[in-house]
Amino acid sequence: MKGSLLTLGSSTERQRKLMAFGNGIADFRSDTVTRPTPAMRKAMAEAEVGDDVYGEDPEVNLLQDEAAAMVDKEAALFVPSGTMANQIAVGVHTRIGDEVLVARGAHVRQWEASAAQANSGVAIREVGALRGAIDLDELAAYLHRRPDDHIGVYRLLSLENTFNGNLVPIAHMNRAIELAREAGSLVHLDGARLFNAAVAAGVEPSEVAAGTDTVSFCFSKGLGAPVGSVICGTAEAIRQARRIRKRLGGGMRQAGVLAAAARVALGGWRRLEADHRLATDLAVALASVPGVGEIGAVDSNMVLLEQKDLPFGIDTFLAALESERILCGKLSSHVMRIVCHQDVDNADVERLIGVARSLVD
Ligand SMILES: Cc1ncc(COP(=O)(O)O)c(C=O)c1O
């Protein structure tokens, strides 16, 4: 892996290397690498804008209305990132000293630089989970602990769907929400990839978000917009969210140029089905490479490969791919991640499979 894009410390060096790769690069590291489509760029150029901190940007207002309607909530707020959307949700629902329950490995706990602790003064408790589906017995045990001055108040259950590309079944989510409600807890859904979950479950996005107090989702991942996420909930929750966004420095001015791209992205959410199909095809093709073991179920646009199922080292594979201008991600020392999105296609998948074959020939 020495010298690889994935471990190279400096972003300047990384960028230089990417430029040197030029055209023909297949970037499977994440769906966040997607570039705005020509339709998005056109909408951005033509967007009518105003000052959104004054609530006067017409594109942002349209986007917020459309986003809220999509998940059947009263209101929505456009924010710069999925992290900020989650942090606003925690801020809206909790008070300092409260505890937030999440599935083990949840983004809000693991990948947001301890922001919930730093910004809202909460403690986050991880509950055991399988493929992102929280262990319901463990959850119930936490939620129903006898009130005691020694323990924090569980104010919020924060769910995530999809979770590392896995679909958390809607029935399972509903059961977790029911348990939280019985214990008087509020519920947020980190739906950074909510539309992938909807496609994977074969339901409308509003069904994935049903029963939650707030839900966030990102335009900048598989939907392909360059920037932006949204948090949706009751009008009162979103009124509070506006103040917290300001506090976090997330109030944007002529944000309509970004909202315009996000509106195009939102309108095309059903396209995600193609990414899921490509990921499944990729997993099937990889499983046919001699020595490759069983690959876990592919629910959406991500293929996770465990070291134990590969006849070659993950680092060897990543380096060989990179020398062919194919980039993949590494979740940990023993798990590799391949993400399909609008900027990769069948030909890129074939090239990737060719590299895997070359390592076992
Ligand atoms: C599940 C989940 N939640 C939140 C985020 C944060 O989004 P952002 O990178 O826009 O802050 C991500 C980013 O990958 C994510 O995967």
Coordinates of C-alpha atoms and ligand atoms in Angstrom, one line a residue:
M1 CA 0.0 0.0 0.0
K2 CA 3.0 2.3 0.2
G3 CA 2.5 5.3 -2.0
S4 CA -1.2 4.5 -2.5
L5 CA -3.8 7.1 -2.7
L6 CA -5.6 5.6 0.2
T7 CA -2.7 6.0 2.7
L8 CA -0.9 9.0 1.2
G9 CA -1.0 11.6 4.0
S10 CA -1.1 14.8 2.0
S11 CA -4.2 15.8 0.1
T12 CA -2.1 17.9 -2.3
E13 CA -0.1 14.8 -3.2
R14 CA -3.3 12.8 -3.6
Q15 CA -4.7 15.5 -5.9
R16 CA -1.5 15.5 -7.9
K17 CA -1.7 11.8 -8.3
L18 CA -5.4 11.9 -9.3
M19 CA -4.6 14.5 -12.0
A20 CA -1.7 12.4 -13.3
F21 CA -4.2 9.5 -13.7
G22 CA -6.1 11.7 -16.0
N23 CA -9.2 10.3 -17.8
G24 CA -10.0 6.7 -17.5
I25 CA -9.9 6.6 -13.7
A26 CA -12.6 4.4 -12.1
D27 CA -13.2 5.7 -8.6
F28 CA -15.1 3.1 -6.5
R29 CA -14.0 4.6 -3.1
S30 CA -17.3 6.2 -2.3
D31 CA -20.4 7.6 -3.9
T32 CA -19.3 11.0 -2.5
V33 CA -16.9 11.2 -5.4
T34 CA -19.7 11.7 -7.9
R35 CA -19.4 14.9 -10.0
P36 CA -22.4 17.1 -10.8
T37 CA -24.1 16.1 -14.1
P38 CA -24.5 18.5 -17.0
A39 CA -28.2 18.9 -16.0
M40 CA -27.1 19.9 -12.5
R41 CA -24.5 22.4 -13.8
K42 CA -27.1 24.0 -16.0
A43 CA -29.6 24.3 -13.1
M44 CA -26.9 25.8 -11.0
A45 CA -26.0 28.4 -13.6
E46 CA -29.6 29.4 -14.1
A47 CA -30.7 29.3 -10.4
E48 CA -32.5 32.3 -9.0
V49 CA -30.9 33.1 -5.7
G50 CA -31.4 35.3 -2.6
D51 CA -30.1 35.4 0.9
D52 CA -31.0 32.2 2.5
V53 CA -30.1 33.3 6.0
Y54 CA -32.9 35.8 5.5
G55 CA -35.0 32.9 4.2
E56 CA -35.2 34.6 0.8
D57 CA -33.5 32.1 -1.6
P58 CA -36.2 30.7 -3.9
E59 CA -34.3 27.6 -4.9
V60 CA -33.5 26.7 -1.3
N61 CA -37.2 27.2 -0.3
L62 CA -38.4 25.0 -3.1
L63 CA -35.8 22.3 -2.3
Q64 CA -36.8 22.3 1.4
D65 CA -40.5 22.0 0.5
E66 CA -39.8 19.1 -1.9
A67 CA -37.5 17.3 0.5
A68 CA -40.1 17.6 3.4
A69 CA -42.9 16.3 1.1
M70 CA -40.7 13.4 0.0
V71 CA -40.5 12.1 3.6
D72 CA -43.9 13.2 4.7
K73 CA -42.6 15.8 7.3
E74 CA -43.8 19.3 7.9
A75 CA -40.6 21.2 7.2
A76 CA -37.0 20.8 6.1
L77 CA -33.7 22.7 6.4
F78 CA -30.9 22.7 3.8
V79 CA -27.5 22.3 5.5
P80 CA -23.9 21.9 4.1
S81 CA -23.3 18.3 5.1
G82 CA -24.7 15.1 6.5
T83 CA -22.6 15.5 9.6
M84 CA -24.1 18.9 10.3
A85 CA -27.6 17.5 9.8
N86 CA -26.9 14.8 12.4
Q87 CA -25.4 17.3 14.8
I88 CA -28.4 19.6 14.4
A89 CA -30.7 16.6 15.2
V90 CA -28.8 15.8 18.3
G91 CA -28.9 19.5 19.3
V92 CA -32.7 19.8 18.7
H93 CA -33.6 16.6 20.7
T94 CA -31.2 16.6 23.6
R95 CA -30.0 18.6 26.6
I96 CA -26.5 18.6 28.0
G97 CA -25.8 15.3 29.9
D98 CA -28.4 13.2 28.0
E99 CA -27.5 9.9 26.4
V100 CA -28.0 9.0 22.8
L101 CA -28.4 5.4 21.7
V102 CA -27.0 4.2 18.4
A103 CA -26.2 1.0 16.7
R104 CA -22.5 0.0 17.1
G105 CA -20.3 1.7 14.5
A106 CA -23.0 4.3 13.6
H107 CA -21.7 7.3 11.7
V108 CA -22.8 9.8 14.3
R109 CA -20.7 8.0 16.9
Q110 CA -17.7 7.0 15.0
W111 CA -17.1 9.3 12.1
E112 CA -18.1 12.8 13.2
A113 CA -15.0 13.8 15.2
S114 CA -16.9 13.4 18.5
A115 CA -19.1 16.4 17.4
A116 CA -22.1 15.3 19.4
Q117 CA -20.1 15.2 22.6
A118 CA -18.4 18.5 21.8
N119 CA -21.4 20.4 20.4
S120 CA -24.3 19.1 22.5
G121 CA -22.6 17.7 25.6
V122 CA -24.2 14.3 25.2
A123 CA -22.9 10.8 25.8
I124 CA -23.4 8.3 23.1
R125 CA -24.0 4.7 24.0
E126 CA -23.5 2.0 21.3
V127 CA -25.9 -0.9 21.2
G128 CA -24.9 -4.2 19.6
A129 CA -26.1 -4.5 16.0
L130 CA -26.0 -7.0 13.1
R131 CA -25.5 -5.4 9.7
G132 CA -26.7 -2.1 11.2
A133 CA -29.9 -3.6 12.7
I134 CA -29.8 -2.8 16.4
D135 CA -30.1 -5.7 18.9
L136 CA -33.7 -5.2 20.1
D137 CA -33.3 -7.0 23.4
E138 CA -30.2 -5.0 24.3
L139 CA -32.0 -1.8 23.2
A140 CA -35.0 -2.7 25.4
A141 CA -32.7 -3.4 28.3
Y142 CA -31.1 0.0 28.1
L143 CA -34.3 1.9 27.5
H144 CA -36.1 0.3 30.5
R145 CA -33.4 0.6 33.1
R146 CA -34.8 1.7 36.4
P147 CA -34.6 5.5 36.7
D148 CA -31.6 6.2 38.9
D149 CA -29.7 9.3 39.7
H150 CA -26.5 7.5 38.6
I151 CA -27.4 7.2 34.9
G152 CA -28.0 9.7 32.1
V153 CA -31.4 10.1 30.5
Y154 CA -31.9 8.3 27.2
R155 CA -33.5 11.2 25.2
L156 CA -32.7 10.0 21.7
L157 CA -32.4 6.9 19.6
S158 CA -30.5 7.6 16.4
L159 CA -31.0 5.1 13.7
E160 CA -29.1 4.8 10.4
N161 CA -30.3 3.3 7.1
T162 CA -28.6 2.2 4.9
F163 CA -25.8 1.2 7.2
N164 CA -22.5 0.5 5.5
G165 CA -24.6 -0.3 2.5
N166 CA -26.8 -2.8 4.4
L167 CA -30.5 -2.3 4.4
V168 CA -32.0 -2.3 7.9
P169 CA -35.4 -4.0 7.3
I170 CA -38.2 -1.5 7.8
A171 CA -40.1 -3.8 10.1
H172 CA -37.0 -3.9 12.3
M173 CA -36.7 -0.2 12.4
N174 CA -40.3 0.1 13.3
R175 CA -39.9 -2.2 16.2
A176 CA -36.9 -0.2 17.5
I177 CA -38.9 3.0 17.1
E178 CA -41.8 1.4 19.1
L179 CA -39.4 0.4 21.9
A180 CA -38.0 4.0 22.0
R181 CA -41.5 5.5 22.1
E182 CA -42.6 3.3 24.9
A183 CA -39.7 4.6 26.9
G184 CA -40.4 8.2 26.1
S185 CA -37.4 8.6 23.8
L186 CA -37.3 10.6 20.6
V187 CA -36.0 9.2 17.3
H188 CA -33.7 10.5 14.6
L189 CA -32.9 8.7 11.4
D190 CA -29.5 9.3 9.8
G191 CA -30.7 8.6 6.3
A192 CA -27.5 9.9 4.5
R193 CA -28.5 7.1 2.0
L194 CA -32.2 7.0 2.7
F195 CA -33.0 6.7 -1.0
N196 CA -30.8 3.7 -1.3
A197 CA -32.7 2.2 1.6
A198 CA -36.0 3.0 -0.2
V199 CA -34.9 1.4 -3.4
A200 CA -33.4 -1.7 -1.6
A201 CA -36.7 -2.2 0.4
G202 CA -38.9 -1.4 -2.6
V203 CA -40.8 1.3 -0.7
E204 CA -41.3 5.0 -0.9
P205 CA -38.8 7.2 1.0
S206 CA -41.6 8.3 3.3
E207 CA -42.0 4.7 4.5
V208 CA -38.3 4.5 5.5
A209 CA -38.7 7.7 7.5
A210 CA -42.1 6.9 9.0
G211 CA -42.3 7.2 12.8
T212 CA -39.2 9.3 13.2
D213 CA -39.1 12.7 14.7
T214 CA -36.4 13.9 12.4
V215 CA -34.7 12.4 9.4
S216 CA -31.7 13.6 7.5
F217 CA -30.5 12.7 4.0
C218 CA -27.7 13.7 1.7
F219 CA -27.8 15.0 -1.9
S220 CA -24.0 14.7 -2.3
K221 CA -23.7 10.9 -2.2
G222 CA -25.3 8.5 -4.7
L223 CA -27.8 11.2 -5.7
G224 CA -24.8 13.0 -7.3
A225 CA -25.1 16.6 -6.2
P226 CA -21.9 18.4 -5.3
V227 CA -22.9 19.7 -1.9
G228 CA -25.7 19.5 0.7
S229 CA -27.9 17.6 3.0
V230 CA -31.3 18.2 4.6
I231 CA -32.9 17.7 7.9
C232 CA -36.7 17.2 8.0
G233 CA -39.2 17.2 10.9
T234 CA -42.0 19.1 12.5
A235 CA -42.1 22.9 11.9
E236 CA -41.1 23.5 15.5
A237 CA -38.1 21.1 15.2
I238 CA -37.0 22.9 12.0
R239 CA -37.4 26.3 13.6
Q240 CA -34.9 25.1 16.3
A241 CA -32.7 23.5 13.7
R242 CA -32.3 26.9 12.0
R243 CA -30.9 28.4 15.1
I244 CA -28.5 25.5 15.7
R245 CA -27.4 25.6 12.1
K246 CA -26.5 29.3 12.6
R247 CA -24.7 28.5 15.8
L248 CA -22.6 25.9 13.9
G249 CA -21.8 28.4 11.2
G250 CA -23.8 26.6 8.6
G251 CA -26.0 29.5 7.5
M252 CA -25.4 30.0 3.8
R253 CA -26.2 33.0 1.7
Q254 CA -26.9 32.5 -2.0
A255 CA -27.2 28.8 -1.5
G256 CA -29.6 28.5 -4.4
V257 CA -26.8 27.5 -6.7
L258 CA -26.3 24.4 -4.5
A259 CA -30.0 23.8 -4.0
A260 CA -30.6 23.9 -7.7
A261 CA -28.2 20.9 -8.2
A262 CA -29.8 19.2 -5.2
R263 CA -33.2 19.5 -6.7
V264 CA -32.1 17.8 -9.9
A265 CA -30.4 15.1 -7.8
L266 CA -33.6 14.6 -5.8
G267 CA -35.7 14.2 -8.9
G268 CA -33.5 11.4 -10.1
W269 CA -33.5 9.2 -7.0
R270 CA -34.9 6.2 -8.7
R271 CA -31.7 6.0 -10.8
L272 CA -30.0 4.5 -7.7
E273 CA -31.5 1.2 -8.7
A274 CA -28.9 1.0 -11.5
D275 CA -26.1 1.4 -8.9
H276 CA -27.5 -1.4 -6.8
R277 CA -27.7 -3.7 -9.9
L278 CA -24.1 -2.8 -10.8
A279 CA -22.9 -3.7 -7.3
T280 CA -24.7 -7.0 -7.4
D281 CA -23.2 -7.8 -10.8
L282 CA -19.8 -6.9 -9.4
A283 CA -20.2 -9.2 -6.4
V284 CA -21.4 -12.1 -8.5
A285 CA -18.4 -11.6 -10.9
L286 CA -15.9 -11.4 -8.1
A287 CA -17.3 -14.5 -6.4
S288 CA -16.5 -16.4 -9.7
V289 CA -12.8 -15.5 -9.4
P290 CA -10.9 -18.6 -8.3
G291 CA -10.2 -18.6 -4.6
V292 CA -12.7 -15.9 -3.7
G293 CA -15.0 -17.1 -1.0
E294 CA -18.6 -16.1 -0.3
I295 CA -19.3 -12.4 -0.5
G296 CA -21.9 -11.0 1.9
A297 CA -25.3 -10.0 0.6
V298 CA -25.3 -6.8 -1.4
D299 CA -28.4 -4.8 -0.5
S300 CA -27.5 -1.5 -2.2
N301 CA -24.6 0.1 -3.9
M302 CA -21.7 -1.2 -1.7
V303 CA -19.7 -4.4 -1.9
L304 CA -17.8 -5.2 1.3
L305 CA -14.9 -7.7 0.9
E306 CA -13.5 -9.4 4.0
Q307 CA -9.8 -10.5 4.0
K308 CA -10.8 -14.0 5.0
D309 CA -12.7 -14.4 1.7
L310 CA -9.9 -13.3 -0.6
P311 CA -7.0 -15.4 -1.9
F312 CA -4.8 -12.3 -2.0
G313 CA -4.1 -9.5 0.5
I314 CA -6.4 -6.5 0.5
D315 CA -3.4 -4.2 0.3
T316 CA -2.0 -6.2 -2.7
F317 CA -5.4 -6.0 -4.4
L318 CA -5.8 -2.2 -3.7
A319 CA -2.2 -1.5 -5.1
A320 CA -2.8 -3.7 -8.2
L321 CA -6.1 -1.9 -8.8
E322 CA -4.5 1.5 -8.4
S323 CA -1.8 0.7 -10.9
E324 CA -4.7 0.2 -13.3
R325 CA -6.2 3.5 -12.3
I326 CA -9.0 1.9 -10.3
L327 CA -9.6 3.1 -6.8
C328 CA -11.4 1.3 -4.0
G329 CA -11.7 1.9 -0.3
K330 CA -10.6 0.3 2.9
L331 CA -13.0 0.3 5.9
S332 CA -10.5 -1.4 8.2
S333 CA -7.3 -3.5 8.0
H334 CA -9.5 -6.6 7.0
V335 CA -12.4 -5.1 5.1
M336 CA -12.3 -3.5 1.7
R337 CA -15.2 -1.4 0.2
I338 CA -16.3 -1.0 -3.4
V339 CA -19.0 1.5 -4.0
C340 CA -21.0 1.8 -7.2
H341 CA -22.4 5.1 -8.4
Q342 CA -23.3 7.2 -11.5
D343 CA -19.7 7.8 -12.5
V344 CA -18.7 4.1 -12.8
D345 CA -20.1 1.5 -15.3
N346 CA -20.0 -2.1 -16.5
A347 CA -16.7 -1.5 -18.3
D348 CA -15.1 -0.3 -15.0
V349 CA -16.4 -3.4 -13.2
E350 CA -14.9 -5.6 -15.9
R351 CA -11.6 -3.9 -15.5
L352 CA -11.8 -4.4 -11.7
I353 CA -12.6 -8.1 -12.1
G354 CA -9.7 -8.4 -14.6
V355 CA -7.3 -7.2 -12.0
A356 CA -8.6 -9.7 -9.4
R357 CA -8.2 -12.5 -12.0
S358 CA -4.7 -11.4 -12.8
L359 CA -3.7 -11.8 -9.1
V360 CA -4.7 -15.5 -9.1
D361 CA -3.6 -16.5 -12.6
Ligands
LIG1 C1 -24.3 7.3 7.3 C2 -23.7 8.6 7.1 N1 -24.1 9.6 7.8 C3 -23.6 10.8 7.7 C4 -22.6 11.1 6.9 C5 -21.9 12.4 6.8 O1 -22.1 13.1 5.6 P1 -21.1 14.3 5.2 O2 -19.9 13.6 4.7 O3 -21.9 15.0 4.2 O4 -20.8 15.1 6.4 C6 -22.1 10.0 6.1 C7 -20.9 10.3 5.2 O5 -20.4 9.4 4.5 C8 -22.6 8.8 6.2 O6 -22.2 7.7 5.5

